[in-house]
PDB file of C-alpha atoms in Angstrom:
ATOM      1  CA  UNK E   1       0.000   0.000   0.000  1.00 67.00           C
ATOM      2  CA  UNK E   2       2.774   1.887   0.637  1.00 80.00           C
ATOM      3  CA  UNK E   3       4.379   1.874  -2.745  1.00 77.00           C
ATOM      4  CA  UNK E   4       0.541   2.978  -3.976  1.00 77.00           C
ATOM      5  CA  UNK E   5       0.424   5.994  -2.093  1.00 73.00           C
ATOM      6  CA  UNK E   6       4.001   7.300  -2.973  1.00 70.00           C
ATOM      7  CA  UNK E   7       2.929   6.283  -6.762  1.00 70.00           C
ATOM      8  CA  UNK E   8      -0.395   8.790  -6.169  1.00 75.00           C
ATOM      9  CA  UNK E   9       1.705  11.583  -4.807  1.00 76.00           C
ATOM     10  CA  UNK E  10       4.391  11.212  -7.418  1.00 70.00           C
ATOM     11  CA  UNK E  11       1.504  11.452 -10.204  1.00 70.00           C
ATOM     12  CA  UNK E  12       0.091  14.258  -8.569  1.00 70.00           C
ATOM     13  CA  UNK E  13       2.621  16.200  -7.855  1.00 70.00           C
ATOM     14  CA  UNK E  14       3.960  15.760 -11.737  1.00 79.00           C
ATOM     15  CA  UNK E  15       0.473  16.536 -13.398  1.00 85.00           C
ATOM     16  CA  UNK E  16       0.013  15.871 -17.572  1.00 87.00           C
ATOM     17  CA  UNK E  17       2.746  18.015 -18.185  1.00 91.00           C
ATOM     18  CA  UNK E  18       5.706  16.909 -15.462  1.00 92.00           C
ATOM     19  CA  UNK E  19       4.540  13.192 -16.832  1.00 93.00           C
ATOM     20  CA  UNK E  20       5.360  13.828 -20.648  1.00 94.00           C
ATOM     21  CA  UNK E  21       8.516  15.216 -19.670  1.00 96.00           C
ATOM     22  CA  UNK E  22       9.777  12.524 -17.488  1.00 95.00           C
ATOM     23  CA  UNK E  23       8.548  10.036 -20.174  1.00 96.00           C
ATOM     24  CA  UNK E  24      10.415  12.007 -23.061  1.00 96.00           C
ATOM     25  CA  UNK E  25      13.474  12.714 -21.030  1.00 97.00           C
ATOM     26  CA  UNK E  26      13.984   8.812 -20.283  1.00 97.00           C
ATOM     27  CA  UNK E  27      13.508   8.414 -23.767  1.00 97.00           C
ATOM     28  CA  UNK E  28      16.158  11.013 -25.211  1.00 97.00           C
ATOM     29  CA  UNK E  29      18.514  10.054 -22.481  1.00 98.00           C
ATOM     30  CA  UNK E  30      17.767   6.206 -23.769  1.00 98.00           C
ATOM     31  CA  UNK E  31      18.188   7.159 -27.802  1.00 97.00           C
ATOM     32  CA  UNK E  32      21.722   8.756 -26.707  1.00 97.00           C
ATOM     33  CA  UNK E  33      23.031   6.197 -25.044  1.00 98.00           C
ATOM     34  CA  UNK E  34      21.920   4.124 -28.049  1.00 97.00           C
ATOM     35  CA  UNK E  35      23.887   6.423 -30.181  1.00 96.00           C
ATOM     36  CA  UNK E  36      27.013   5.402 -28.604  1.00 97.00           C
ATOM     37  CA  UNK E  37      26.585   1.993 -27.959  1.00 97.00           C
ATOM     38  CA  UNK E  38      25.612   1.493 -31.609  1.00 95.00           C
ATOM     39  CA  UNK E  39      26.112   4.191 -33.960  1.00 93.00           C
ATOM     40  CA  UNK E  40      23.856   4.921 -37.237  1.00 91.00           C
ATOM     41  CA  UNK E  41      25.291   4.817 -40.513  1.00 90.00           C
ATOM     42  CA  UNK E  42      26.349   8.306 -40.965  1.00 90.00           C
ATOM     43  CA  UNK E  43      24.313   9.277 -44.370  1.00 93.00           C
ATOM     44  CA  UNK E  44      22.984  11.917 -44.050  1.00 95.00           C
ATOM     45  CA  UNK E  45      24.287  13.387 -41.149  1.00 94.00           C
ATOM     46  CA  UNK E  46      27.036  14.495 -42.470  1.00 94.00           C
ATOM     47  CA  UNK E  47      27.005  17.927 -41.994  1.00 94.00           C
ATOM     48  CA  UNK E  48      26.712  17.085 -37.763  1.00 94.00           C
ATOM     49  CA  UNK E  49      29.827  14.934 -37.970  1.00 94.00           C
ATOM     50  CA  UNK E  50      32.425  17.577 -40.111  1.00 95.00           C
ATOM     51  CA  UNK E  51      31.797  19.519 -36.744  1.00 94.00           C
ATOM     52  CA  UNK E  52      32.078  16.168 -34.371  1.00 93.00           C
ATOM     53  CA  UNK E  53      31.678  12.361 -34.368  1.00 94.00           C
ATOM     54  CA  UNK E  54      28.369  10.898 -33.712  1.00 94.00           C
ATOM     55  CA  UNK E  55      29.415   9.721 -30.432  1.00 94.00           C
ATOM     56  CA  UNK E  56      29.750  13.353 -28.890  1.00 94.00           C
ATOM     57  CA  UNK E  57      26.326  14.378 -30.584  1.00 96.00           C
ATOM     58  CA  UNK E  58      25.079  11.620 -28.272  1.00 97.00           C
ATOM     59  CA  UNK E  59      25.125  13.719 -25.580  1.00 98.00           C
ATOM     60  CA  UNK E  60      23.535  16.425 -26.576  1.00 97.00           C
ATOM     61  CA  UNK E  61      20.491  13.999 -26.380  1.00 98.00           C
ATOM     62  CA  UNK E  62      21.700  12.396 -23.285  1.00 98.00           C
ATOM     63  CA  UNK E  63      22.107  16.351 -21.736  1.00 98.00           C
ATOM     64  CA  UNK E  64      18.662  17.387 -23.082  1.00 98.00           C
ATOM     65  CA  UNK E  65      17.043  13.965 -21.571  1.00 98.00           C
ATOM     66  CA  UNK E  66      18.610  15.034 -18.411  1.00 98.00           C
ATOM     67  CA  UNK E  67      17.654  18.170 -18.457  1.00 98.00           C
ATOM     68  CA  UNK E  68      14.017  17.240 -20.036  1.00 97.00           C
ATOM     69  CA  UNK E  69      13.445  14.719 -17.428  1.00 97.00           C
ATOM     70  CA  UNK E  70      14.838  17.453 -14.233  1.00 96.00           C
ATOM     71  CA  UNK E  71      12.012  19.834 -15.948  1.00 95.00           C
ATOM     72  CA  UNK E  72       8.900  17.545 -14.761  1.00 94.00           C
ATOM     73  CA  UNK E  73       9.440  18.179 -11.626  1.00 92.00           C
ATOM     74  CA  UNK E  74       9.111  22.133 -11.500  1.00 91.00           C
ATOM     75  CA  UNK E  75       6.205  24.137 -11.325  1.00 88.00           C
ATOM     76  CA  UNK E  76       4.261  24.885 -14.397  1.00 86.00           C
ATOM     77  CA  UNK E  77       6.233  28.044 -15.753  1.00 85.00           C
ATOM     78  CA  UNK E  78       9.496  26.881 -15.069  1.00 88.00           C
ATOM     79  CA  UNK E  79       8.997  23.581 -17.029  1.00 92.00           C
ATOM     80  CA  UNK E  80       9.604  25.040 -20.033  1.00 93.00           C
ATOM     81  CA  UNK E  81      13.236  24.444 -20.283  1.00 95.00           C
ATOM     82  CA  UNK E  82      12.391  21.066 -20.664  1.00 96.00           C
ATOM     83  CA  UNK E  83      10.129  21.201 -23.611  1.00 96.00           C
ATOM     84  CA  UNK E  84      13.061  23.239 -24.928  1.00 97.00           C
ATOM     85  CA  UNK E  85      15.506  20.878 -24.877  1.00 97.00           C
ATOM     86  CA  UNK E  86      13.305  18.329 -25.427  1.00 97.00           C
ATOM     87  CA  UNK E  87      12.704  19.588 -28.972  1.00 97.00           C
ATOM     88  CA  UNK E  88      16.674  20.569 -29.444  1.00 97.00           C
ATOM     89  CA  UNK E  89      17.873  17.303 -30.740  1.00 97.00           C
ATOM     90  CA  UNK E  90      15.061  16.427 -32.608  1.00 97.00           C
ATOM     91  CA  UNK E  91      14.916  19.610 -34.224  1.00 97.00           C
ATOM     92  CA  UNK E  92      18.949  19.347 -34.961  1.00 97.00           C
ATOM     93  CA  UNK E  93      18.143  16.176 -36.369  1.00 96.00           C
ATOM     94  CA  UNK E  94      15.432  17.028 -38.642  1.00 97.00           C
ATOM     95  CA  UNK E  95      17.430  20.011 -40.074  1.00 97.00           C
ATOM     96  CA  UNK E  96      20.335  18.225 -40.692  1.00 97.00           C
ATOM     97  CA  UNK E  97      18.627  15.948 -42.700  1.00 97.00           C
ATOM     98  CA  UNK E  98      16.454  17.873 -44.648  1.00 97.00           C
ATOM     99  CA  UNK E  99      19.979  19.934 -45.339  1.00 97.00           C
ATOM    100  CA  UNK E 100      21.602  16.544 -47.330  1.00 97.00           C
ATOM    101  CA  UNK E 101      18.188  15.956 -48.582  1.00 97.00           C
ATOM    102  CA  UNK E 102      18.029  19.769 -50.324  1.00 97.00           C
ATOM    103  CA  UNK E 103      21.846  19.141 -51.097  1.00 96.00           C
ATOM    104  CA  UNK E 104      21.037  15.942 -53.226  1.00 96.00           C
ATOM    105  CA  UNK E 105      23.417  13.899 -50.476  1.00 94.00           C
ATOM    106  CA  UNK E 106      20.851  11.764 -49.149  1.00 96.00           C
ATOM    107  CA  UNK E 107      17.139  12.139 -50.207  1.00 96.00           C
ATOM    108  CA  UNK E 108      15.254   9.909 -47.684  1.00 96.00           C
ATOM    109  CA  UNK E 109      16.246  13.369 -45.710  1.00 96.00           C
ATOM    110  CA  UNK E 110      13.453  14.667 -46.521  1.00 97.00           C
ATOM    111  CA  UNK E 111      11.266  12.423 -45.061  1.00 97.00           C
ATOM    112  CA  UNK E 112      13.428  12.016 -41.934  1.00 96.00           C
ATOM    113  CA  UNK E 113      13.023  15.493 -41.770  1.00 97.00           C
ATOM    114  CA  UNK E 114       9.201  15.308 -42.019  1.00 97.00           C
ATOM    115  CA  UNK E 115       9.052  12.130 -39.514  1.00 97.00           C
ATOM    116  CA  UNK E 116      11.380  14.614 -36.895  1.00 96.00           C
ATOM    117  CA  UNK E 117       9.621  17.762 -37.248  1.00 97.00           C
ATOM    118  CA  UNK E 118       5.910  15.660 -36.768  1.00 96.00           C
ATOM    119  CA  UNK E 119       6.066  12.709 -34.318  1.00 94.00           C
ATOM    120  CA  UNK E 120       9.270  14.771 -32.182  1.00 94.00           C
ATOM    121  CA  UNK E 121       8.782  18.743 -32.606  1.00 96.00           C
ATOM    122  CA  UNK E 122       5.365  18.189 -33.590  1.00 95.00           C
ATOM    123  CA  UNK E 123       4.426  16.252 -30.190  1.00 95.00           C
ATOM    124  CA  UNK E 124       6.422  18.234 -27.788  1.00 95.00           C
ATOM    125  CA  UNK E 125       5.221  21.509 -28.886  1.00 95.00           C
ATOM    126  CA  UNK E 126       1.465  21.018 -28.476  1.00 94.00           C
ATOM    127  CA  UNK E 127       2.238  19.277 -25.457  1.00 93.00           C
ATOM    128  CA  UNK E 128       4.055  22.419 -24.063  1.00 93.00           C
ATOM    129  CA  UNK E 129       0.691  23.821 -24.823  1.00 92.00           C
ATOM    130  CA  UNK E 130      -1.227  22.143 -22.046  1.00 88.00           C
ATOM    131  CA  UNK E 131      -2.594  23.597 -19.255  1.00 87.00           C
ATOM    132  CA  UNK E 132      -1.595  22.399 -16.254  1.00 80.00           C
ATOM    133  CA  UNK E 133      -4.994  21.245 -15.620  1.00 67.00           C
ATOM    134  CA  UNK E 134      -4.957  19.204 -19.068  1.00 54.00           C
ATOM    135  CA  UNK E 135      -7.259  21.784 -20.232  1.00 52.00           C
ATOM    136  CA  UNK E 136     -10.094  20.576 -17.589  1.00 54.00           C
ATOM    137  CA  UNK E 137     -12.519  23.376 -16.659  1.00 53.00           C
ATOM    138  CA  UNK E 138     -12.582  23.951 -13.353  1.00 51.00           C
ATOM    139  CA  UNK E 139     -15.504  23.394 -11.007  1.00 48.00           C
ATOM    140  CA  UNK E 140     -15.439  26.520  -9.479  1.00 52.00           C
ATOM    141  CA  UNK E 141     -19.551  28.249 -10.157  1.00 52.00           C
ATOM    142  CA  UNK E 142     -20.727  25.443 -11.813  1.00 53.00           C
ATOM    143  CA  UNK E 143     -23.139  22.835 -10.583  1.00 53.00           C
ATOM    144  CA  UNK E 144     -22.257  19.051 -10.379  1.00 51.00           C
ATOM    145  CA  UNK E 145     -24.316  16.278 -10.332  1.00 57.00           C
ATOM    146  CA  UNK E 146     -24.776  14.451  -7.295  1.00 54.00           C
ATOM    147  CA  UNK E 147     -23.472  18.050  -5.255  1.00 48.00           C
ATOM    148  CA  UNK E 148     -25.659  19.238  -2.444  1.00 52.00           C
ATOM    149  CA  UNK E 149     -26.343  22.624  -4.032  1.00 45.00           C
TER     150      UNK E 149
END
């Protein structure tokens, strides 16, 4: 019973918003560490690796995982540092491909680009949007069913 209580609190205290960020800062944390423990082929990412291998733009997922994941647990407000760099490396990503795909280098880009910029930038962006409600109205002057009013 224990653990179920410290599970409520934890949920509450995170809301919609603090939830989504832990969840994508595991997950860009995870997809770094996967960079380095078994790198892509390098088409198409060229233009990141004249500047540095793969292995050191790992971290800049691993950082912005870390810091997305940190950002769930401020106050509404604050949190948006995380949805920043939660949408950094994707949206790094997504421009460097669509750069080789525009170049003629590698022209799947383009829809790497498209799959970045939608299920990544896409996602975290209108999530940034929520209230941090969840966009429920609140009770407050209205009647509810069941109430003693």
């Amino acid at each position: 019973m224990r653990y179920a209580a410290a599970a409520r609190r934890v949920n509450a205290h995170l809301g919609r918003r603090g939830r989504f960020l832990a969840f994508m800062g595991v997950g860009k944390v995870c997809w770094g560490v996967g960079l380095i423990v078994e790198p892509p082929a390098p088409e198409g990412l060229e233009l990141l690796t004249r500047f540095g291998p793969l292995h050191c733009w790992a971290w800049v997922w691993i950082i912005a995982g870390t810091v997305t994941f940190g950002s769930a647990w401020v106050r509404f407000g604050q949190d948006r540092f995380g949805f920043l760099a939660a949408s950094v490396p994707p949206a790094l990503w997504a421009w460097v491909y669509g750069w080789a795909a525009l170049l003629g280098h590698y022209p799947r880009g383009v829809f790497i680009f498209l799959w970045y910029i939608t299920s990544h930038c896409g996602v975290i962006w209108c999530a940034s949007r929520v209230p941090p409600g969840g966009g429920r109205r609140p009770l407050v002057g209205r009647a509810v069913e069941g109430s003693p009013d």
